[in-house]
Amino acid sequence: MPLLPAPFRALFSPTSAAASASASDVPPRLVHRLRPPLAGAFLFLSLGAVAGCALSTRRVPFLRARSFSSARMESTSTTVPSIVVYVTVPNREAGKKLSESIISEKLAACVNIVPGIESVYWWEGKVQTDAEELLIIKTRESLLSALTEHVKANHEYDVPEVIALPISGGNLKYLEWLKNSTREN
């Protein structure tokens, strides 16, 4: 109990408000059902407060990464270092055309087209606002340069967005498919 902040300790004690509720407030058969869900929720929240927003696996040993069924990129030779690349486009037609050319060149395994985003950005000395669509591109890390050049050559913007984020793990079968669906370089 000393690890929990004072307001939460009452939830775990037999003299908590739920346990001491009078018969007029809560039917006796329900009193024992009130405390465990609330206590569990507050325990989870208090662990989050102690371990940080992401529930660091360093501080919470029972949440170690090995308990999850995912692949780490560096731990298996059946996958390759992979990335997710964001590219914005002005409309659906431009997004579909660019996505199809990326896939046909085997520069990516998959491109998702996310409609209806609004971009607010600084351009030519003032704030601009445009309706756009977002391409989420899954590919090999080694193809980033070729993908970037392809986007620049086939995009209607003067300075197209190409932002890459690493994929550190995930479904092993999907990561193998990503590798097998893209060219080597």
GROMACS .gro file of N, CA, C and O in nm, residues 46-121:
model
  304
   46SER      N    1  -0.252   0.480  -1.142
   46SER     CA    2  -0.142   0.517  -1.053
   46SER      C    3  -0.011   0.458  -1.103
   46SER      O    4   0.093   0.520  -1.091
   47LEU      N    5  -0.013   0.339  -1.162
   47LEU     CA    6   0.109   0.285  -1.221
   47LEU      C    7   0.153   0.372  -1.337
   47LEU      O    8   0.271   0.396  -1.356
   48GLY      N    9   0.057   0.420  -1.415
   48GLY     CA   10   0.089   0.510  -1.524
   48GLY      C   11   0.155   0.637  -1.473
   48GLY      O   12   0.249   0.687  -1.532
   49ALA      N   13   0.107   0.687  -1.361
   49ALA     CA   14   0.165   0.808  -1.304
   49ALA      C   15   0.307   0.781  -1.255
   49ALA      O   16   0.394   0.866  -1.268
   50VAL      N   17   0.332   0.663  -1.202
   50VAL     CA   18   0.465   0.629  -1.153
   50VAL      C   19   0.559   0.599  -1.268
   50VAL      O   20   0.672   0.644  -1.272
   51ALA      N   21   0.510   0.524  -1.370
   51ALA     CA   22   0.596   0.479  -1.477
   51ALA      C   23   0.596   0.572  -1.597
   51ALA      O   24   0.670   0.551  -1.690
   52GLY      N   25   0.514   0.673  -1.600
   52GLY     CA   26   0.508   0.764  -1.712
   52GLY      C   27   0.395   0.729  -1.805
   52GLY      O   28   0.334   0.623  -1.795
   53CYS      N   29   0.368   0.814  -1.901
   53CYS     CA   30   0.254   0.796  -1.991
   53CYS      C   31   0.261   0.668  -2.071
   53CYS      O   32   0.161   0.606  -2.099
   54ALA      N   33   0.380   0.627  -2.109
   54ALA     CA   34   0.394   0.510  -2.194
   54ALA      C   35   0.406   0.381  -2.115
   54ALA      O   36   0.425   0.275  -2.174
   55LEU      N   37   0.393   0.385  -1.986
   55LEU     CA   38   0.413   0.267  -1.902
   55LEU      C   39   0.543   0.197  -1.938
   55LEU      O   40   0.546   0.088  -1.993
   56SER      N   41   0.650   0.263  -1.912
   56SER     CA   42   0.783   0.212  -1.945
   56SER      C   43   0.801   0.069  -1.897
   56SER      O   44   0.775   0.037  -1.782
   57THR      N   45   0.848  -0.018  -1.985
   57THR     CA   46   0.869  -0.158  -1.947
   57THR      C   47   0.990  -0.172  -1.856
   57THR      O   48   1.007  -0.275  -1.794
   58ARG      N   49   1.074  -0.067  -1.846
   58ARG     CA   50   1.187  -0.074  -1.752
   58ARG      C   51   1.139  -0.066  -1.609
   58ARG      O   52   1.196  -0.124  -1.520
   59ARG      N   53   1.033   0.010  -1.587
   59ARG     CA   54   0.985   0.029  -1.451
   59ARG      C   55   0.873  -0.067  -1.414
   59ARG      O   56   0.842  -0.082  -1.299
   60VAL      N   57   0.809  -0.127  -1.512
   60VAL     CA   58   0.698  -0.218  -1.485
   60VAL      C   59   0.737  -0.354  -1.542
   60VAL      O   60   0.710  -0.384  -1.658
   61PRO      N   61   0.805  -0.438  -1.462
   61PRO     CA   62   0.862  -0.561  -1.516
   61PRO      C   63   0.762  -0.658  -1.575
   61PRO      O   64   0.794  -0.734  -1.665
   62PHE      N   65   0.636  -0.657  -1.530
   62PHE     CA   66   0.541  -0.753  -1.584
   62PHE      C   67   0.490  -0.712  -1.721
   62PHE      O   68   0.416  -0.786  -1.783
   63LEU      N   69   0.533  -0.597  -1.774
   63LEU     CA   70   0.494  -0.554  -1.908
   63LEU      C   71   0.613  -0.559  -2.003
   63LEU      O   72   0.622  -0.482  -2.096
   64ARG      N   73   0.704  -0.649  -1.983
   64ARG     CA   74   0.822  -0.661  -2.069
   64ARG      C   75   0.780  -0.686  -2.213
   64ARG      O   76   0.683  -0.753  -2.240
   65ALA      N   77   0.859  -0.636  -2.308
   65ALA     CA   78   0.829  -0.649  -2.451
   65ALA      C   79   0.817  -0.795  -2.494
   65ALA      O   80   0.742  -0.828  -2.583
   66ARG      N   81   0.887  -0.886  -2.428
   66ARG     CA   82   0.882  -1.025  -2.471
   66ARG      C   83   0.745  -1.089  -2.449
   66ARG      O   84   0.716  -1.192  -2.505
   67SER      N   85   0.660  -1.026  -2.370
   67SER     CA   86   0.528  -1.082  -2.347
   67SER      C   87   0.432  -1.052  -2.462
   67SER      O   88   0.325  -1.107  -2.468
   68PHE      N   89   0.471  -0.965  -2.553
   68PHE     CA   90   0.387  -0.932  -2.667
   68PHE      C   91   0.429  -1.015  -2.787
   68PHE      O   92   0.544  -1.046  -2.806
   69SER      N   93   0.333  -1.050  -2.872
   69SER     CA   94   0.365  -1.134  -2.988
   69SER      C   95   0.394  -1.046  -3.109
   69SER      O   96   0.316  -1.035  -3.200
   70SER      N   97   0.509  -0.979  -3.105
   70SER     CA   98   0.551  -0.897  -3.217
   70SER      C   99   0.698  -0.922  -3.244
   70SER      O  100   0.770  -0.972  -3.160
   71ALA      N  101   0.739  -0.887  -3.364
   71ALA     CA  102   0.878  -0.905  -3.403
   71ALA      C  103   0.954  -0.774  -3.385
   71ALA      O  104   0.902  -0.668  -3.414
   72ARG      N  105   1.075  -0.783  -3.337
   72ARG     CA  106   1.163  -0.667  -3.334
   72ARG      C  107   1.242  -0.671  -3.464
   72ARG      O  108   1.288  -0.777  -3.505
   73MET      N  109   1.260  -0.558  -3.528
   73MET     CA  110   1.323  -0.554  -3.659
   73MET      C  111   1.465  -0.611  -3.658
   73MET      O  112   1.504  -0.680  -3.749
   74GLU      N  113   1.541  -0.583  -3.554
   74GLU     CA  114   1.679  -0.627  -3.553
   74GLU      C  115   1.697  -0.772  -3.508
   74GLU      O  116   1.804  -0.826  -3.516
   75SER      N  117   1.591  -0.836  -3.464
   75SER     CA  118   1.607  -0.968  -3.406
   75SER      C  119   1.578  -1.082  -3.502
   75SER      O  120   1.589  -1.197  -3.464
   76THR      N  121   1.543  -1.053  -3.626
   76THR     CA  122   1.509  -1.161  -3.716
   76THR      C  123   1.564  -1.133  -3.855
   76THR      O  124   1.562  -1.020  -3.902
   77SER      N  125   1.614  -1.234  -3.922
   77SER     CA  126   1.669  -1.216  -4.055
   77SER      C  127   1.562  -1.232  -4.163
   77SER      O  128   1.592  -1.217  -4.280
   78THR      N  129   1.439  -1.263  -4.127
   78THR     CA  130   1.333  -1.278  -4.227
   78THR      C  131   1.268  -1.144  -4.263
   78THR      O  132   1.183  -1.138  -4.349
   79THR      N  133   1.309  -1.037  -4.195
   79THR     CA  134   1.258  -0.903  -4.225
   79THR      C  135   1.376  -0.812  -4.256
   79THR      O  136   1.492  -0.852  -4.243
   80VAL      N  137   1.346  -0.692  -4.299
   80VAL     CA  138   1.449  -0.591  -4.325
   80VAL      C  139   1.411  -0.465  -4.248
   80VAL      O  140   1.294  -0.446  -4.214
   81PRO      N  141   1.507  -0.377  -4.221
   81PRO     CA  142   1.471  -0.249  -4.158
   81PRO      C  143   1.367  -0.178  -4.245
   81PRO      O  144   1.386  -0.161  -4.365
   82SER      N  145   1.256  -0.142  -4.183
   82SER     CA  146   1.144  -0.087  -4.258
   82SER      C  147   1.102   0.048  -4.201
   82SER      O  148   1.132   0.080  -4.086
   83ILE      N  149   1.030   0.124  -4.283
   83ILE     CA  150   0.987   0.258  -4.245
   83ILE      C  151   0.843   0.283  -4.291
   83ILE      O  152   0.792   0.213  -4.378
   84VAL      N  153   0.782   0.383  -4.229
   84VAL     CA  154   0.655   0.438  -4.273
   84VAL      C  155   0.688   0.578  -4.323
   84VAL      O  156   0.758   0.654  -4.255
   85VAL      N  157   0.640   0.613  -4.442
   85VAL     CA  158   0.669   0.743  -4.501
   85VAL      C  159   0.537   0.817  -4.521
   85VAL      O  160   0.441   0.761  -4.574
   86TYR      N  161   0.532   0.943  -4.479
   86TYR     CA  162   0.415   1.029  -4.499
   86TYR      C  163   0.441   1.120  -4.618
   86TYR      O  164   0.546   1.184  -4.627
   87VAL      N  165   0.342   1.127  -4.706
   87VAL     CA  166   0.345   1.219  -4.820
   87VAL      C  167   0.206   1.277  -4.832
   87VAL      O  168   0.107   1.202  -4.835
   88THR      N  169   0.194   1.410  -4.836
   88THR     CA  170   0.063   1.471  -4.859
   88THR      C  171   0.047   1.501  -5.007
   88THR      O  172   0.144   1.528  -5.078
   89VAL      N  173  -0.079   1.494  -5.051
   89VAL     CA  174  -0.115   1.522  -5.190
   89VAL      C  175  -0.237   1.614  -5.191
   89VAL      O  176  -0.314   1.616  -5.095
   90PRO      N  177  -0.256   1.688  -5.301
   90PRO     CA  178  -0.365   1.786  -5.303
   90PRO      C  179  -0.505   1.727  -5.315
   90PRO      O  180  -0.602   1.791  -5.273
   91ASN      N  181  -0.517   1.607  -5.372
   91ASN     CA  182  -0.651   1.549  -5.392
   91ASN      C  183  -0.643   1.398  -5.415
   91ASN      O  184  -0.534   1.342  -5.425
   92ARG      N  185  -0.758   1.336  -5.422
   92ARG     CA  186  -0.768   1.190  -5.436
   92ARG      C  187  -0.701   1.139  -5.564
   92ARG      O  188  -0.632   1.039  -5.562
   93GLU      N  189  -0.725   1.208  -5.674
   93GLU     CA  190  -0.670   1.164  -5.803
   93GLU      C  191  -0.517   1.164  -5.801
   93GLU      O  192  -0.453   1.069  -5.845
   94ALA      N  193  -0.460   1.272  -5.748
   94ALA     CA  194  -0.314   1.280  -5.739
   94ALA      C  195  -0.260   1.171  -5.647
   94ALA      O  196  -0.156   1.110  -5.675
   95GLY      N  197  -0.330   1.146  -5.536
   95GLY     CA  198  -0.287   1.042  -5.443
   95GLY      C  199  -0.293   0.903  -5.503
   95GLY      O  200  -0.201   0.823  -5.486
   96LYS      N  201  -0.400   0.874  -5.576
   96LYS     CA  202  -0.415   0.743  -5.639
   96LYS      C  203  -0.309   0.722  -5.747
   96LYS      O  204  -0.246   0.617  -5.754
   97LYS      N  205  -0.286   0.825  -5.827
   97LYS     CA  206  -0.186   0.815  -5.934
   97LYS      C  207  -0.046   0.793  -5.877
   97LYS      O  208   0.028   0.705  -5.922
   98LEU      N  209  -0.010   0.871  -5.775
   98LEU     CA  210   0.122   0.858  -5.714
   98LEU      C  211   0.136   0.723  -5.643
   98LEU      O  212   0.239   0.655  -5.656
   99SER      N  213   0.032   0.680  -5.573
   99SER     CA  214   0.035   0.552  -5.502
   99SER      C  215   0.056   0.436  -5.599
   99SER      O  216   0.137   0.346  -5.573
  100GLU      N  217  -0.017   0.438  -5.708
  100GLU     CA  218  -0.005   0.329  -5.807
  100GLU      C  219   0.134   0.326  -5.869
  100GLU      O  220   0.190   0.218  -5.891
  101SER      N  221   0.194   0.443  -5.895
  101SER     CA  222   0.329   0.443  -5.953
  101SER      C  223   0.432   0.393  -5.852
  101SER      O  224   0.525   0.321  -5.888
  102ILE      N  225   0.413   0.425  -5.725
  102ILE     CA  226   0.504   0.377  -5.620
  102ILE      C  227   0.498   0.225  -5.609
  102ILE      O  228   0.601   0.158  -5.603
  103ILE      N  229   0.376   0.173  -5.609
  103ILE     CA  230   0.359   0.027  -5.597
  103ILE      C  231   0.410  -0.044  -5.722
  103ILE      O  232   0.478  -0.147  -5.712
  104SER      N  233   0.380   0.009  -5.840
  104SER     CA  234   0.423  -0.059  -5.963
  104SER      C  235   0.575  -0.060  -5.976
  104SER      O  236   0.631  -0.152  -6.035
  105GLU      N  237   0.644   0.039  -5.919
  105GLU     CA  238   0.790   0.041  -5.919
  105GLU      C  239   0.849  -0.042  -5.805
  105GLU      O  240   0.971  -0.047  -5.789
  106LYS      N  241   0.762  -0.103  -5.724
  106LYS     CA  242   0.801  -0.184  -5.608
  106LYS      C  243   0.885  -0.103  -5.508
  106LYS      O  244   0.974  -0.155  -5.441
  107LEU      N  245   0.852   0.027  -5.499
  107LEU     CA  246   0.918   0.114  -5.401
  107LEU      C  247   0.852   0.103  -5.265
  107LEU      O  248   0.905   0.154  -5.166
  108ALA      N  249   0.737   0.039  -5.258
  108ALA     CA  250   0.665   0.019  -5.132
  108ALA      C  251   0.578  -0.105  -5.144
  108ALA      O  252   0.540  -0.145  -5.255
  109ALA      N  253   0.544  -0.161  -5.030
  109ALA     CA  254   0.454  -0.276  -5.027
  109ALA      C  255   0.309  -0.232  -5.023
  109ALA      O  256   0.221  -0.300  -5.075
  110CYS      N  257   0.283  -0.117  -4.960
  110CYS     CA  258   0.146  -0.072  -4.940
  110CYS      C  259   0.143   0.079  -4.925
  110CYS      O  260   0.234   0.136  -4.866
  111VAL      N  261   0.039   0.141  -4.980
  111VAL     CA  262   0.015   0.283  -4.961
  111VAL      C  263  -0.130   0.300  -4.919
  111VAL      O  264  -0.221   0.256  -4.988
  112ASN      N  265  -0.151   0.361  -4.803
  112ASN     CA  266  -0.286   0.396  -4.759
  112ASN      C  267  -0.312   0.540  -4.799
  112ASN      O  268  -0.226   0.625  -4.782
  113ILE      N  269  -0.432   0.566  -4.851
  113ILE     CA  270  -0.472   0.702  -4.884
  113ILE      C  271  -0.575   0.745  -4.781
  113ILE      O  272  -0.683   0.688  -4.773
  114VAL      N  273  -0.538   0.844  -4.701
  114VAL     CA  274  -0.625   0.893  -4.595
  114VAL      C  275  -0.688   1.024  -4.641
  114VAL      O  276  -0.617   1.125  -4.654
  115PRO      N  277  -0.817   1.024  -4.666
  115PRO     CA  278  -0.882   1.145  -4.716
  115PRO      C  279  -0.915   1.244  -4.604
  115PRO      O  280  -0.916   1.209  -4.486
  116GLY      N  281  -0.942   1.366  -4.646
  116GLY     CA  282  -1.001   1.465  -4.556
  116GLY      C  283  -0.912   1.521  -4.449
  116GLY      O  284  -0.959   1.550  -4.340
  117ILE      N  285  -0.783   1.541  -4.477
  117ILE     CA  286  -0.701   1.608  -4.377
  117ILE      C  287  -0.693   1.756  -4.414
  117ILE      O  288  -0.711   1.795  -4.529
  118GLU      N  289  -0.668   1.838  -4.316
  118GLU     CA  290  -0.648   1.981  -4.339
  118GLU      C  291  -0.509   2.016  -4.291
  118GLU      O  292  -0.472   1.988  -4.178
  119SER      N  293  -0.430   2.073  -4.380
  119SER     CA  294  -0.293   2.110  -4.346
  119SER      C  295  -0.284   2.261  -4.327
  119SER      O  296  -0.333   2.338  -4.409
  120VAL      N  297  -0.222   2.301  -4.218
  120VAL     CA  298  -0.196   2.441  -4.188
  120VAL      C  299  -0.044   2.453  -4.179
  120VAL      O  300   0.020   2.382  -4.102
  121TYR      N  301   0.014   2.542  -4.259
  121TYR     CA  302   0.159   2.548  -4.268
  121TYR      C  303   0.205   2.688  -4.309
  121TYR      O  304   0.127   2.769  -4.357
   0.00000   0.00000   0.00000
